[in-house]
């Protein structure tokens, strides 16, 4: 499969992450409301004369227009690993584990949200530049009557390794990074399509138990709705960090494992995954843990895996493939919707913004897609506005003689061209206004807004 197809495949995961969808019988309603909580909008906006400093906003320095630059060919090198992840992960770990405060689990602050965006943008680029994927041959269409599907829910404590495992199976980092823990009860973590079989992995982040294994009172409504849908998955993977279990057993996790394995569910296959086996020094300790849970009738199998390093994952994937049932696929493996492309355009600029502008500034910037047009020659004209609340922020964003916004624009343009595999005419405008208007005017749909002409 060539790079374009790989990219399309990666983007498909995003479609599934961003697009609320109603699934029938074995499918699930997503409450993913990622877009509406962002500071930026994927919808084209009517221009508003909201600036109180129009001479500044109209200054040529504040506009980057890629038409004025010759953008070099996109680099072909393998992208580097993100460097910020470890630091943020440690912070999240501290928040989730060291303080045993349940409500910390649901707090995703701006910085963390920003981290997810950064990783998302990076992952998109990586997916776009990744090498061929031998597993999927897009030229070989699988007829609907031959398609097999499986929905797999993954449940476990924070940091048990749900995302890492899905990433390993699905084969891209995209799935992991755009999740938002505190607003959703069900999210597609990733989609794996191999031959005639498609497996959709779902996360259930709203699920938490208190120490005695019961629902936490404060979150009852959210948590109950998450619990009520857990049974709908064909397969439920209960995953836990076995290394942590051996060193610092967590009663909530033990209760979760016991509760899910207490009785067999004839409509659902449940399996237990002892994750992070690579961290366990004495391998015979693993047997002790397996022994501890072996009598639970609800689990058909216990797998010992390392979702990160991959040991045992092949067996697990094979097992899941065997569970798939004749049912048409939920996800089209190769479509890239315009909506997804618009989001990518925003993500890429956002990432560049974070690279070039001091950390605190981007949080206060309203980031809007103002215009999106596919031109006759196939190229894309993309106009985005970066609106700051203070003149001082705007000055930082624009830089001396427009140097900063220019840098952001050039790099973003280059990346977008590489991802979309076509010419991109990117226009970025740095603006300032005192009152930042909401990104999502009520009652306007995506279509309504993209039809606004300028
Ligand atoms: N050594 C090792 N580390 C792992 C493994 N699986 C996950 N991790 C690490 O554990 C941390 C948490 O992994 P995630 O996959 O993000 O866990 P999660 O369950 O999705 O976490 P939440 O998003 O908080 O729900 C990350 O730092 C991973 O790199 C594993 O098999 N071995």
Tab-separated table of C-alpha atoms and ligand atoms in Angstrom:
chain	number	residue	atom	x	y	z
A	1	UNK	CA	0.000	0.000	0.000
A	2	UNK	CA	1.431	3.348	-0.884
A	3	UNK	CA	1.909	6.281	1.432
A	4	UNK	CA	-1.244	8.053	0.314
A	5	UNK	CA	-3.325	5.065	1.171
A	6	UNK	CA	-1.603	4.744	4.470
A	7	UNK	CA	-2.455	8.349	5.151
A	8	UNK	CA	-6.043	7.837	4.170
A	9	UNK	CA	-6.231	4.895	6.451
A	10	UNK	CA	-4.832	6.907	9.301
A	11	UNK	CA	-7.281	9.646	8.625
A	12	UNK	CA	-10.115	7.200	8.703
A	13	UNK	CA	-9.369	6.642	12.341
A	14	UNK	CA	-9.762	10.324	12.820
A	15	UNK	CA	-13.070	10.352	11.052
A	16	UNK	CA	-14.222	7.773	13.478
A	17	UNK	CA	-12.840	9.737	16.376
A	18	UNK	CA	-14.364	13.010	15.381
A	19	UNK	CA	-17.633	12.091	13.765
A	20	UNK	CA	-20.481	11.227	16.092
A	21	UNK	CA	-22.147	8.181	14.652
A	22	UNK	CA	-25.154	6.102	15.556
A	23	UNK	CA	-24.392	2.414	15.544
A	24	UNK	CA	-27.044	-0.223	15.356
A	25	UNK	CA	-27.348	-3.335	17.544
A	26	UNK	CA	-23.681	-3.951	18.211
A	27	UNK	CA	-22.763	-0.394	17.639
A	28	UNK	CA	-22.543	2.478	20.025
A	29	UNK	CA	-23.489	6.078	20.186
A	30	UNK	CA	-20.491	8.292	20.565
A	31	UNK	CA	-20.720	11.265	22.815
A	32	UNK	CA	-17.528	12.554	21.420
A	33	UNK	CA	-17.813	16.257	21.436
A	34	UNK	CA	-14.224	17.045	20.826
A	35	UNK	CA	-14.767	19.742	18.309
A	36	UNK	CA	-17.139	21.803	20.346
A	37	UNK	CA	-14.767	22.140	23.264
A	38	UNK	CA	-11.890	23.349	21.212
A	39	UNK	CA	-10.755	26.846	20.958
A	40	UNK	CA	-10.816	26.555	17.249
A	41	UNK	CA	-13.480	25.805	14.763
A	42	UNK	CA	-13.317	23.526	11.774
A	43	UNK	CA	-16.084	25.457	10.160
A	44	UNK	CA	-15.635	28.369	7.909
A	45	UNK	CA	-16.778	31.495	9.642
A	46	UNK	CA	-18.414	34.604	8.455
A	47	UNK	CA	-15.913	37.383	8.726
A	48	UNK	CA	-16.775	39.643	11.565
A	49	UNK	CA	-15.598	43.133	12.051
A	50	UNK	CA	-14.724	42.471	15.634
A	51	UNK	CA	-11.386	44.149	15.736
A	52	UNK	CA	-10.980	47.325	17.642
A	53	UNK	CA	-7.570	47.865	16.237
A	54	UNK	CA	-8.145	47.504	12.568
A	55	UNK	CA	-4.996	49.279	11.463
A	56	UNK	CA	-3.001	46.564	13.234
A	57	UNK	CA	-5.106	43.755	11.914
A	58	UNK	CA	-4.796	45.029	8.409
A	59	UNK	CA	-1.057	45.449	8.550
A	60	UNK	CA	0.645	43.267	5.947
A	61	UNK	CA	3.001	41.870	8.601
A	62	UNK	CA	0.151	40.092	10.306
A	63	UNK	CA	-0.665	37.989	7.278
A	64	UNK	CA	1.196	34.990	6.012
A	65	UNK	CA	0.294	34.109	2.459
A	66	UNK	CA	2.050	31.095	1.061
A	67	UNK	CA	1.593	32.451	-2.446
A	68	UNK	CA	4.408	34.855	-1.628
A	69	UNK	CA	6.859	32.097	-0.814
A	70	UNK	CA	8.346	29.268	-2.706
A	71	UNK	CA	7.862	26.270	-0.465
A	72	UNK	CA	10.570	23.624	-0.809
A	73	UNK	CA	9.687	20.003	-1.398
A	74	UNK	CA	8.372	18.192	1.636
A	75	UNK	CA	11.098	16.320	3.546
A	76	UNK	CA	11.156	12.585	3.032
A	77	UNK	CA	12.939	11.769	6.264
A	78	UNK	CA	11.456	9.638	9.013
A	79	UNK	CA	9.878	11.914	11.610
A	80	UNK	CA	11.430	12.053	15.037
A	81	UNK	CA	9.794	10.746	18.151
A	82	UNK	CA	7.935	13.373	20.143
A	83	UNK	CA	10.069	14.632	22.990
A	84	UNK	CA	7.395	16.044	25.269
A	85	UNK	CA	5.535	12.851	25.976
A	86	UNK	CA	7.478	11.486	28.921
A	87	UNK	CA	7.295	14.666	30.903
A	88	UNK	CA	3.581	15.072	30.464
A	89	UNK	CA	2.909	11.447	31.034
A	90	UNK	CA	4.694	11.668	34.369
A	91	UNK	CA	2.536	14.586	35.321
A	92	UNK	CA	-0.593	12.676	34.365
A	93	UNK	CA	0.617	9.667	36.286
A	94	UNK	CA	1.148	11.801	39.348
A	95	UNK	CA	-2.332	13.189	39.019
A	96	UNK	CA	-3.956	9.837	38.460
A	97	UNK	CA	-2.077	7.602	40.821
A	98	UNK	CA	-0.222	9.333	43.580
A	99	UNK	CA	-3.287	11.259	44.661
A	100	UNK	CA	-6.051	8.843	45.135
A	101	UNK	CA	-8.655	11.458	44.356
A	102	UNK	CA	-11.240	10.046	42.005
A	103	UNK	CA	-12.170	13.341	40.497
A	104	UNK	CA	-8.646	13.951	39.258
A	105	UNK	CA	-9.353	11.257	36.741
A	106	UNK	CA	-11.813	13.462	34.975
A	107	UNK	CA	-9.785	16.619	34.922
A	108	UNK	CA	-8.015	17.204	31.681
A	109	UNK	CA	-6.535	20.639	31.880
A	110	UNK	CA	-5.641	22.909	29.038
A	111	UNK	CA	-2.064	21.776	29.006
A	112	UNK	CA	-3.003	18.140	28.757
A	113	UNK	CA	-5.524	18.897	26.050
A	114	UNK	CA	-2.831	20.788	24.257
A	115	UNK	CA	-0.489	17.835	24.607
A	116	UNK	CA	-3.075	15.590	22.998
A	117	UNK	CA	-3.445	18.022	20.129
A	118	UNK	CA	0.270	18.186	19.632
A	119	UNK	CA	0.622	14.453	19.599
A	120	UNK	CA	-2.320	14.190	17.255
A	121	UNK	CA	-0.767	16.547	14.764
A	122	UNK	CA	2.536	14.727	15.027
A	123	UNK	CA	0.912	11.366	14.652
A	124	UNK	CA	-0.883	12.516	11.560
A	125	UNK	CA	2.358	13.490	10.023
A	126	UNK	CA	3.976	10.245	10.998
A	127	UNK	CA	1.094	8.279	9.566
A	128	UNK	CA	1.309	10.287	6.394
A	129	UNK	CA	5.002	9.641	6.013
A	130	UNK	CA	4.994	6.058	7.197
A	131	UNK	CA	5.999	3.287	4.913
A	132	UNK	CA	3.726	0.806	3.198
A	133	UNK	CA	1.286	-1.316	5.131
A	134	UNK	CA	1.130	-4.813	3.731
A	135	UNK	CA	-2.027	-5.802	5.566
A	136	UNK	CA	-4.588	-3.886	3.579
A	137	UNK	CA	-4.948	-3.988	-0.130
A	138	UNK	CA	-7.386	-1.245	-1.076
A	139	UNK	CA	-7.651	-2.510	-4.609
A	140	UNK	CA	-9.208	-5.693	-3.357
A	141	UNK	CA	-12.680	-4.654	-2.398
A	142	UNK	CA	-14.438	-6.922	0.075
A	143	UNK	CA	-18.087	-7.355	-0.820
A	144	UNK	CA	-20.466	-6.425	1.956
A	145	UNK	CA	-21.856	-9.953	2.181
A	146	UNK	CA	-18.352	-11.261	2.868
A	147	UNK	CA	-17.421	-8.708	5.479
A	148	UNK	CA	-16.787	-9.719	9.076
A	149	UNK	CA	-16.801	-7.382	12.029
A	150	UNK	CA	-16.034	-7.355	15.686
A	151	UNK	CA	-16.551	-4.662	18.300
A	152	UNK	CA	-14.087	-4.813	21.142
A	153	UNK	CA	-14.424	-2.776	24.325
A	154	UNK	CA	-11.300	-2.198	26.372
A	155	UNK	CA	-11.703	-1.496	30.039
A	156	UNK	CA	-9.052	-0.813	32.631
A	157	UNK	CA	-7.716	1.747	35.062
A	158	UNK	CA	-5.981	4.863	33.778
A	159	UNK	CA	-2.533	3.975	32.469
A	160	UNK	CA	-3.285	0.266	32.246
A	161	UNK	CA	-2.138	0.496	28.642
A	162	UNK	CA	-5.360	0.547	26.622
A	163	UNK	CA	-4.065	2.963	24.019
A	164	UNK	CA	-0.656	1.393	23.689
A	165	UNK	CA	-2.246	-1.990	23.064
A	166	UNK	CA	-4.662	-0.625	20.485
A	167	UNK	CA	-1.883	1.255	18.766
A	168	UNK	CA	0.179	-1.845	18.500
A	169	UNK	CA	-2.666	-3.843	17.006
A	170	UNK	CA	-3.934	-1.107	14.732
A	171	UNK	CA	-0.468	-0.111	13.668
A	172	UNK	CA	-0.565	3.646	14.040
A	173	UNK	CA	-0.288	6.146	16.798
A	174	UNK	CA	-3.230	8.169	15.604
A	175	UNK	CA	-5.813	6.363	17.652
A	176	UNK	CA	-4.290	7.086	20.984
A	177	UNK	CA	-3.888	10.711	20.872
A	178	UNK	CA	-7.159	12.412	20.300
A	179	UNK	CA	-9.086	10.958	23.149
A	180	UNK	CA	-10.601	13.214	25.701
A	181	UNK	CA	-11.095	11.417	28.939
A	182	UNK	CA	-13.631	13.528	30.694
A	183	UNK	CA	-16.357	14.131	28.168
A	184	UNK	CA	-17.023	10.807	26.575
A	185	UNK	CA	-18.221	7.452	27.638
A	186	UNK	CA	-17.351	5.640	24.445
A	187	UNK	CA	-14.753	6.411	21.902
A	188	UNK	CA	-13.291	4.584	18.998
A	189	UNK	CA	-9.695	3.919	19.911
A	190	UNK	CA	-8.817	2.484	16.583
A	191	UNK	CA	-9.935	0.379	13.667
A	192	UNK	CA	-8.057	-2.609	12.331
A	193	UNK	CA	-9.013	-3.916	8.902
A	194	UNK	CA	-7.314	-7.061	7.685
A	195	UNK	CA	-8.557	-9.064	4.727
A	196	UNK	CA	-12.295	-9.499	5.148
A	197	UNK	CA	-12.318	-8.615	8.849
A	198	UNK	CA	-12.658	-5.292	10.579
A	199	UNK	CA	-12.197	-4.857	14.317
A	200	UNK	CA	-13.245	-1.648	16.056
A	201	UNK	CA	-11.701	-0.981	19.435
A	202	UNK	CA	-13.668	1.138	21.887
A	203	UNK	CA	-12.576	2.740	25.076
A	204	UNK	CA	-14.826	3.235	28.071
A	205	UNK	CA	-13.082	6.057	29.885
A	206	UNK	CA	-16.043	7.062	32.015
A	207	UNK	CA	-15.850	3.864	34.002
A	208	UNK	CA	-14.450	4.100	37.469
A	209	UNK	CA	-15.095	2.263	40.648
A	210	UNK	CA	-14.524	3.341	44.177
A	211	UNK	CA	-12.432	1.251	46.536
A	212	UNK	CA	-15.206	-1.147	47.358
A	213	UNK	CA	-15.870	-1.801	43.701
A	214	UNK	CA	-19.031	0.258	43.491
A	215	UNK	CA	-19.847	3.244	41.388
A	216	UNK	CA	-18.487	6.489	42.622
A	217	UNK	CA	-21.452	8.595	43.728
A	218	UNK	CA	-20.468	11.880	42.148
A	219	UNK	CA	-20.163	10.339	38.758
A	220	UNK	CA	-23.098	8.052	38.955
A	221	UNK	CA	-24.968	9.250	35.892
A	222	UNK	CA	-21.965	9.350	33.613
A	223	UNK	CA	-20.608	6.114	34.888
A	224	UNK	CA	-23.928	4.309	34.732
A	225	UNK	CA	-24.374	5.168	31.085
A	226	UNK	CA	-20.887	3.838	30.414
A	227	UNK	CA	-21.609	0.631	32.288
A	228	UNK	CA	-24.901	0.096	30.528
A	229	UNK	CA	-23.183	-0.004	27.137
A	230	UNK	CA	-20.282	-2.229	28.089
A	231	UNK	CA	-22.344	-5.331	27.462
A	232	UNK	CA	-22.954	-4.357	23.851
A	233	UNK	CA	-19.446	-5.154	22.686
A	234	UNK	CA	-18.845	-8.533	21.106
A	235	UNK	CA	-15.659	-8.883	23.118
A	236	UNK	CA	-14.617	-7.124	26.283
A	237	UNK	CA	-10.935	-6.888	27.132
A	238	UNK	CA	-10.267	-6.238	30.795
A	239	UNK	CA	-6.717	-4.977	30.975
A	240	UNK	CA	-4.498	-4.239	33.937
A	241	UNK	CA	-0.915	-3.328	34.650
A	242	UNK	CA	0.498	-6.547	36.058
A	243	UNK	CA	3.740	-4.946	37.152
A	244	UNK	CA	1.902	-2.404	39.222
A	245	UNK	CA	-0.354	-5.149	40.544
A	246	UNK	CA	2.685	-7.009	41.820
A	247	UNK	CA	4.222	-3.991	43.467
A	248	UNK	CA	1.288	-1.839	44.555
A	249	UNK	CA	-1.978	-3.755	44.191
A	250	UNK	CA	-4.936	-1.422	43.654
A	251	UNK	CA	-8.146	-2.652	45.229
A	252	UNK	CA	-10.252	-0.839	42.630
A	253	UNK	CA	-8.525	-2.701	39.840
A	254	UNK	CA	-8.850	-6.038	41.621
A	255	UNK	CA	-12.530	-5.345	42.165
A	256	UNK	CA	-12.960	-4.413	38.543
A	257	UNK	CA	-11.316	-7.647	37.371
A	258	UNK	CA	-13.418	-9.712	39.738
A	259	UNK	CA	-16.622	-7.950	38.916
A	260	UNK	CA	-16.185	-8.343	35.151
A	261	UNK	CA	-15.207	-11.985	35.489
A	262	UNK	CA	-17.752	-12.943	38.121
A	263	UNK	CA	-20.101	-14.669	35.752
A	264	UNK	CA	-20.058	-15.728	32.148
A	265	UNK	CA	-22.020	-13.569	29.756
A	266	UNK	CA	-23.359	-15.665	26.903
A	267	UNK	CA	-23.676	-12.622	24.643
A	268	UNK	CA	-20.140	-11.419	25.155
A	269	UNK	CA	-16.689	-12.962	25.229
A	270	UNK	CA	-14.562	-11.561	28.011
A	271	UNK	CA	-10.827	-11.869	28.240
A	272	UNK	CA	-8.322	-10.735	30.804
A	273	UNK	CA	-5.087	-9.116	29.693
A	274	UNK	CA	-2.147	-8.941	32.051
A	275	UNK	CA	-0.307	-6.046	30.480
A	276	UNK	CA	3.246	-4.706	30.793
A	277	UNK	CA	4.771	-8.138	31.282
A	278	UNK	CA	8.029	-6.702	29.961
A	279	UNK	CA	8.410	-4.796	33.219
A	280	UNK	CA	8.110	-7.882	35.399
A	281	UNK	CA	11.544	-9.208	36.242
A	282	UNK	CA	10.640	-12.570	37.699
A	283	UNK	CA	8.464	-14.167	35.088
A	284	UNK	CA	7.168	-16.751	37.529
A	285	UNK	CA	5.406	-13.904	39.332
A	286	UNK	CA	3.163	-13.730	36.287
A	287	UNK	CA	1.951	-17.235	36.947
A	288	UNK	CA	1.068	-16.268	40.492
A	289	UNK	CA	-1.098	-13.448	39.234
A	290	UNK	CA	-2.716	-15.644	36.604
A	291	UNK	CA	-3.442	-18.138	39.376
A	292	UNK	CA	-5.119	-15.404	41.411
A	293	UNK	CA	-7.723	-14.783	38.708
A	294	UNK	CA	-7.953	-18.185	37.047
A	295	UNK	CA	-11.182	-19.266	38.708
A	296	UNK	CA	-13.245	-16.408	37.419
A	297	UNK	CA	-15.833	-18.039	35.129
A	298	UNK	CA	-16.468	-14.880	33.103
A	299	UNK	CA	-13.089	-14.969	31.331
A	300	UNK	CA	-12.613	-17.247	28.376
A	301	UNK	CA	-8.896	-16.590	28.221
A	302	UNK	CA	-6.108	-14.864	30.082
A	303	UNK	CA	-3.419	-13.259	27.923
A	304	UNK	CA	-0.029	-12.117	29.134
A	305	UNK	CA	1.039	-9.261	26.924
A	306	UNK	CA	3.121	-6.194	26.475
A	307	UNK	CA	0.990	-3.797	24.505
A	308	UNK	CA	3.936	-1.481	24.116
A	309	UNK	CA	6.610	-3.968	23.077
A	310	UNK	CA	4.254	-6.336	21.370
A	311	UNK	CA	4.885	-9.625	23.119
A	312	UNK	CA	1.757	-11.755	23.152
A	313	UNK	CA	-0.130	-9.242	21.021
A	314	UNK	CA	-0.039	-11.381	17.915
A	315	UNK	CA	-1.811	-14.200	19.738
A	316	UNK	CA	-4.369	-11.756	21.017
A	317	UNK	CA	-4.979	-10.277	17.545
A	318	UNK	CA	-5.323	-13.742	16.087
A	319	UNK	CA	-7.804	-14.673	18.783
A	320	UNK	CA	-9.853	-11.546	18.103
A	321	UNK	CA	-9.864	-12.152	14.354
A	322	UNK	CA	-11.308	-15.591	15.019
A	323	UNK	CA	-14.157	-14.071	17.037
A	324	UNK	CA	-15.347	-11.811	14.190
A	325	UNK	CA	-18.854	-12.421	12.932
A	326	UNK	CA	-20.447	-11.915	9.524
A	327	UNK	CA	-21.563	-8.317	9.671
A	328	UNK	CA	-20.870	-5.377	7.372
A	329	UNK	CA	-18.026	-3.112	8.387
A	330	UNK	CA	-18.804	0.060	10.316
A	331	UNK	CA	-15.953	2.079	8.954
A	332	UNK	CA	-14.912	2.712	5.406
A	333	UNK	CA	-11.199	1.989	5.532
A	334	UNK	CA	-10.165	4.575	2.959
A	335	UNK	CA	-12.288	7.669	2.963
A	336	UNK	CA	-11.032	11.034	4.044
A	337	UNK	CA	-13.855	13.459	4.581
A	338	UNK	CA	-13.502	17.157	4.061
A	339	UNK	CA	-14.342	17.624	7.707
A	340	UNK	CA	-11.357	15.518	8.697
A	341	UNK	CA	-9.123	17.415	6.314
A	342	UNK	CA	-10.240	20.694	7.842
A	343	UNK	CA	-9.378	19.431	11.272
A	344	UNK	CA	-5.990	18.294	10.111
A	345	UNK	CA	-5.333	21.710	8.619
A	346	UNK	CA	-6.091	23.232	12.008
A	347	UNK	CA	-4.073	20.664	13.926
A	348	UNK	CA	-1.000	21.153	11.806
A	349	UNK	CA	-1.042	24.932	12.169
A	350	UNK	CA	-1.741	24.539	15.862
A	351	UNK	CA	1.282	22.347	16.287
A	352	UNK	CA	3.522	24.798	14.497
A	353	UNK	CA	2.088	27.562	16.628
A	354	UNK	CA	3.052	25.694	19.764
A	355	UNK	CA	6.522	25.131	18.417
A	356	UNK	CA	7.172	28.767	17.687
A	357	UNK	CA	5.189	30.771	20.205
A	358	UNK	CA	5.729	30.756	23.936
A	359	UNK	CA	3.667	28.086	25.662
A	360	UNK	CA	1.100	30.288	27.360
A	361	UNK	CA	0.125	32.306	24.339
A	362	UNK	CA	-1.580	29.591	22.281
A	363	UNK	CA	-4.087	28.904	25.071
A	364	UNK	CA	-5.523	32.357	24.621
A	365	UNK	CA	-5.695	32.230	20.857
A	366	UNK	CA	-8.950	31.675	19.050
A	367	UNK	CA	-8.077	29.670	16.001
A	368	UNK	CA	-10.519	29.687	13.143
A	369	UNK	CA	-10.806	28.202	9.750
A	370	UNK	CA	-12.180	31.087	7.767
A	371	UNK	CA	-12.108	29.734	4.260
A	372	UNK	CA	-11.637	26.367	2.614
A	373	UNK	CA	-11.770	25.998	-1.128
A	374	UNK	CA	-10.776	23.316	-3.528
A	375	UNK	CA	-9.634	25.085	-6.667
A	376	UNK	CA	-10.035	23.879	-10.221
A	377	UNK	CA	-6.442	22.744	-10.485
A	378	UNK	CA	-7.019	20.458	-7.469
A	379	UNK	CA	-5.113	22.630	-5.025
A	380	UNK	CA	-6.529	23.780	-1.710
A	381	UNK	CA	-6.898	27.345	-0.531
A	382	UNK	CA	-7.021	27.392	3.240
A	383	UNK	CA	-7.411	30.556	5.257
A	384	UNK	CA	-7.130	30.542	9.022
A	385	UNK	CA	-7.265	33.365	11.516
A	386	UNK	CA	-5.395	33.423	14.789
A	387	UNK	CA	-7.221	35.845	17.034
A	388	UNK	CA	-5.676	37.077	20.232
A	389	UNK	CA	-7.334	38.910	23.094
A	390	UNK	CA	-4.418	41.302	23.671
A	391	UNK	CA	-2.328	43.412	21.347
A	392	UNK	CA	0.820	42.220	23.122
A	393	UNK	CA	-0.053	38.598	22.332
A	394	UNK	CA	-0.743	39.494	18.753
A	395	UNK	CA	2.665	41.121	18.467
A	396	UNK	CA	4.352	37.990	19.795
A	397	UNK	CA	2.404	35.850	17.400
A	398	UNK	CA	3.203	37.972	14.373
A	399	UNK	CA	6.860	38.579	15.281
A	400	UNK	CA	9.173	41.208	13.926
A	401	UNK	CA	8.129	42.109	10.392
A	402	UNK	CA	5.849	39.091	10.368
A	403	UNK	CA	8.747	36.692	10.866
A	404	UNK	CA	7.005	34.387	13.337
A	405	UNK	CA	3.687	33.986	11.612
A	406	UNK	CA	5.645	33.563	8.408
A	407	UNK	CA	7.695	30.718	9.872
A	408	UNK	CA	4.578	29.026	11.214
A	409	UNK	CA	2.895	29.418	7.857
A	410	UNK	CA	5.774	28.087	5.787
A	411	UNK	CA	6.224	25.000	7.918
A	412	UNK	CA	2.507	24.292	8.162
A	413	UNK	CA	2.062	24.761	4.433
A	414	UNK	CA	4.836	22.302	3.754
A	415	UNK	CA	3.345	19.703	6.051
A	416	UNK	CA	-0.154	20.112	4.711
A	417	UNK	CA	1.070	19.693	1.197
A	418	UNK	CA	2.825	16.524	2.223
A	419	UNK	CA	-0.259	15.145	3.983
A	420	UNK	CA	-2.840	16.095	1.360
A	421	UNK	CA	-0.517	15.256	-1.520
A	422	UNK	CA	-1.462	18.355	-3.429
A	423	UNK	CA	-0.641	22.005	-3.587
A	424	UNK	CA	-1.867	24.008	-0.651
A	425	UNK	CA	-2.272	27.754	-0.568
A	426	UNK	CA	-2.280	28.590	3.128
A	427	UNK	CA	-3.167	32.027	4.419
A	428	UNK	CA	-2.733	32.778	8.098
A	429	UNK	CA	-3.828	36.031	9.604
A	430	UNK	CA	-2.974	37.183	13.107
A	431	UNK	CA	-5.702	39.413	14.500
A	432	UNK	CA	-6.619	40.995	17.758
A	433	UNK	CA	-10.005	41.609	19.242
A	434	UNK	CA	-11.137	42.319	22.785
A	435	UNK	CA	-14.078	39.985	22.806
A	436	UNK	CA	-13.480	36.599	21.314
A	437	UNK	CA	-16.744	35.463	19.793
A	438	UNK	CA	-17.796	31.800	20.033
A	439	UNK	CA	-16.444	29.558	17.317
A	440	UNK	CA	-19.731	27.821	16.742
A	441	UNK	CA	-22.566	30.160	15.881
A	442	UNK	CA	-25.768	28.396	16.833
A	443	UNK	CA	-27.885	26.874	14.130
A	444	UNK	CA	-25.293	26.858	11.417
A	445	UNK	CA	-24.227	23.565	10.007
A	446	UNK	CA	-20.920	22.856	8.403
A	447	UNK	CA	-22.534	23.071	4.990
A	448	UNK	CA	-24.246	26.364	5.697
A	449	UNK	CA	-21.004	27.912	6.720
A	450	UNK	CA	-18.792	26.590	4.010
A	451	UNK	CA	-21.191	28.131	1.534
A	452	UNK	CA	-20.556	31.603	2.843
A	453	UNK	CA	-18.639	33.387	0.157
A	454	UNK	CA	-16.172	36.199	0.560
B	1	LIG	N1	6.730	-1.010	29.709
B	1	LIG	C1	5.492	-0.933	29.249
B	1	LIG	N2	4.837	0.234	29.298
B	1	LIG	C2	3.584	0.281	28.804
B	1	LIG	C3	2.944	-0.849	28.258
B	1	LIG	N3	1.709	-0.481	27.854
B	1	LIG	C4	1.593	0.822	28.128
B	1	LIG	N4	2.719	1.289	28.696
B	1	LIG	C5	2.988	2.658	29.155
B	1	LIG	O1	2.049	2.970	30.163
B	1	LIG	C6	1.618	4.303	30.037
B	1	LIG	C7	0.106	4.326	29.877
B	1	LIG	O2	-0.234	3.703	28.668
B	1	LIG	P1	-1.554	4.103	27.847
B	1	LIG	O3	-1.657	3.177	26.720
B	1	LIG	O4	-1.606	5.550	27.585
B	1	LIG	O5	-2.641	3.760	28.962
B	1	LIG	P2	-4.213	3.988	28.927
B	1	LIG	O6	-4.827	2.858	29.631
B	1	LIG	O7	-4.677	4.245	27.536
B	1	LIG	O8	-4.264	5.287	29.814
B	1	LIG	P3	-5.419	6.404	29.951
B	1	LIG	O9	-5.379	7.234	28.689
B	1	LIG	O10	-4.964	7.179	31.143
B	1	LIG	O11	-6.703	5.725	30.174
B	1	LIG	C8	2.351	4.885	28.850
B	1	LIG	O12	3.481	5.565	29.310
B	1	LIG	C9	2.748	3.674	28.052
B	1	LIG	O13	3.909	3.881	27.297
B	1	LIG	C10	3.676	-2.084	28.228
B	1	LIG	O14	3.217	-3.118	27.774
B	1	LIG	N5	4.941	-2.054	28.740
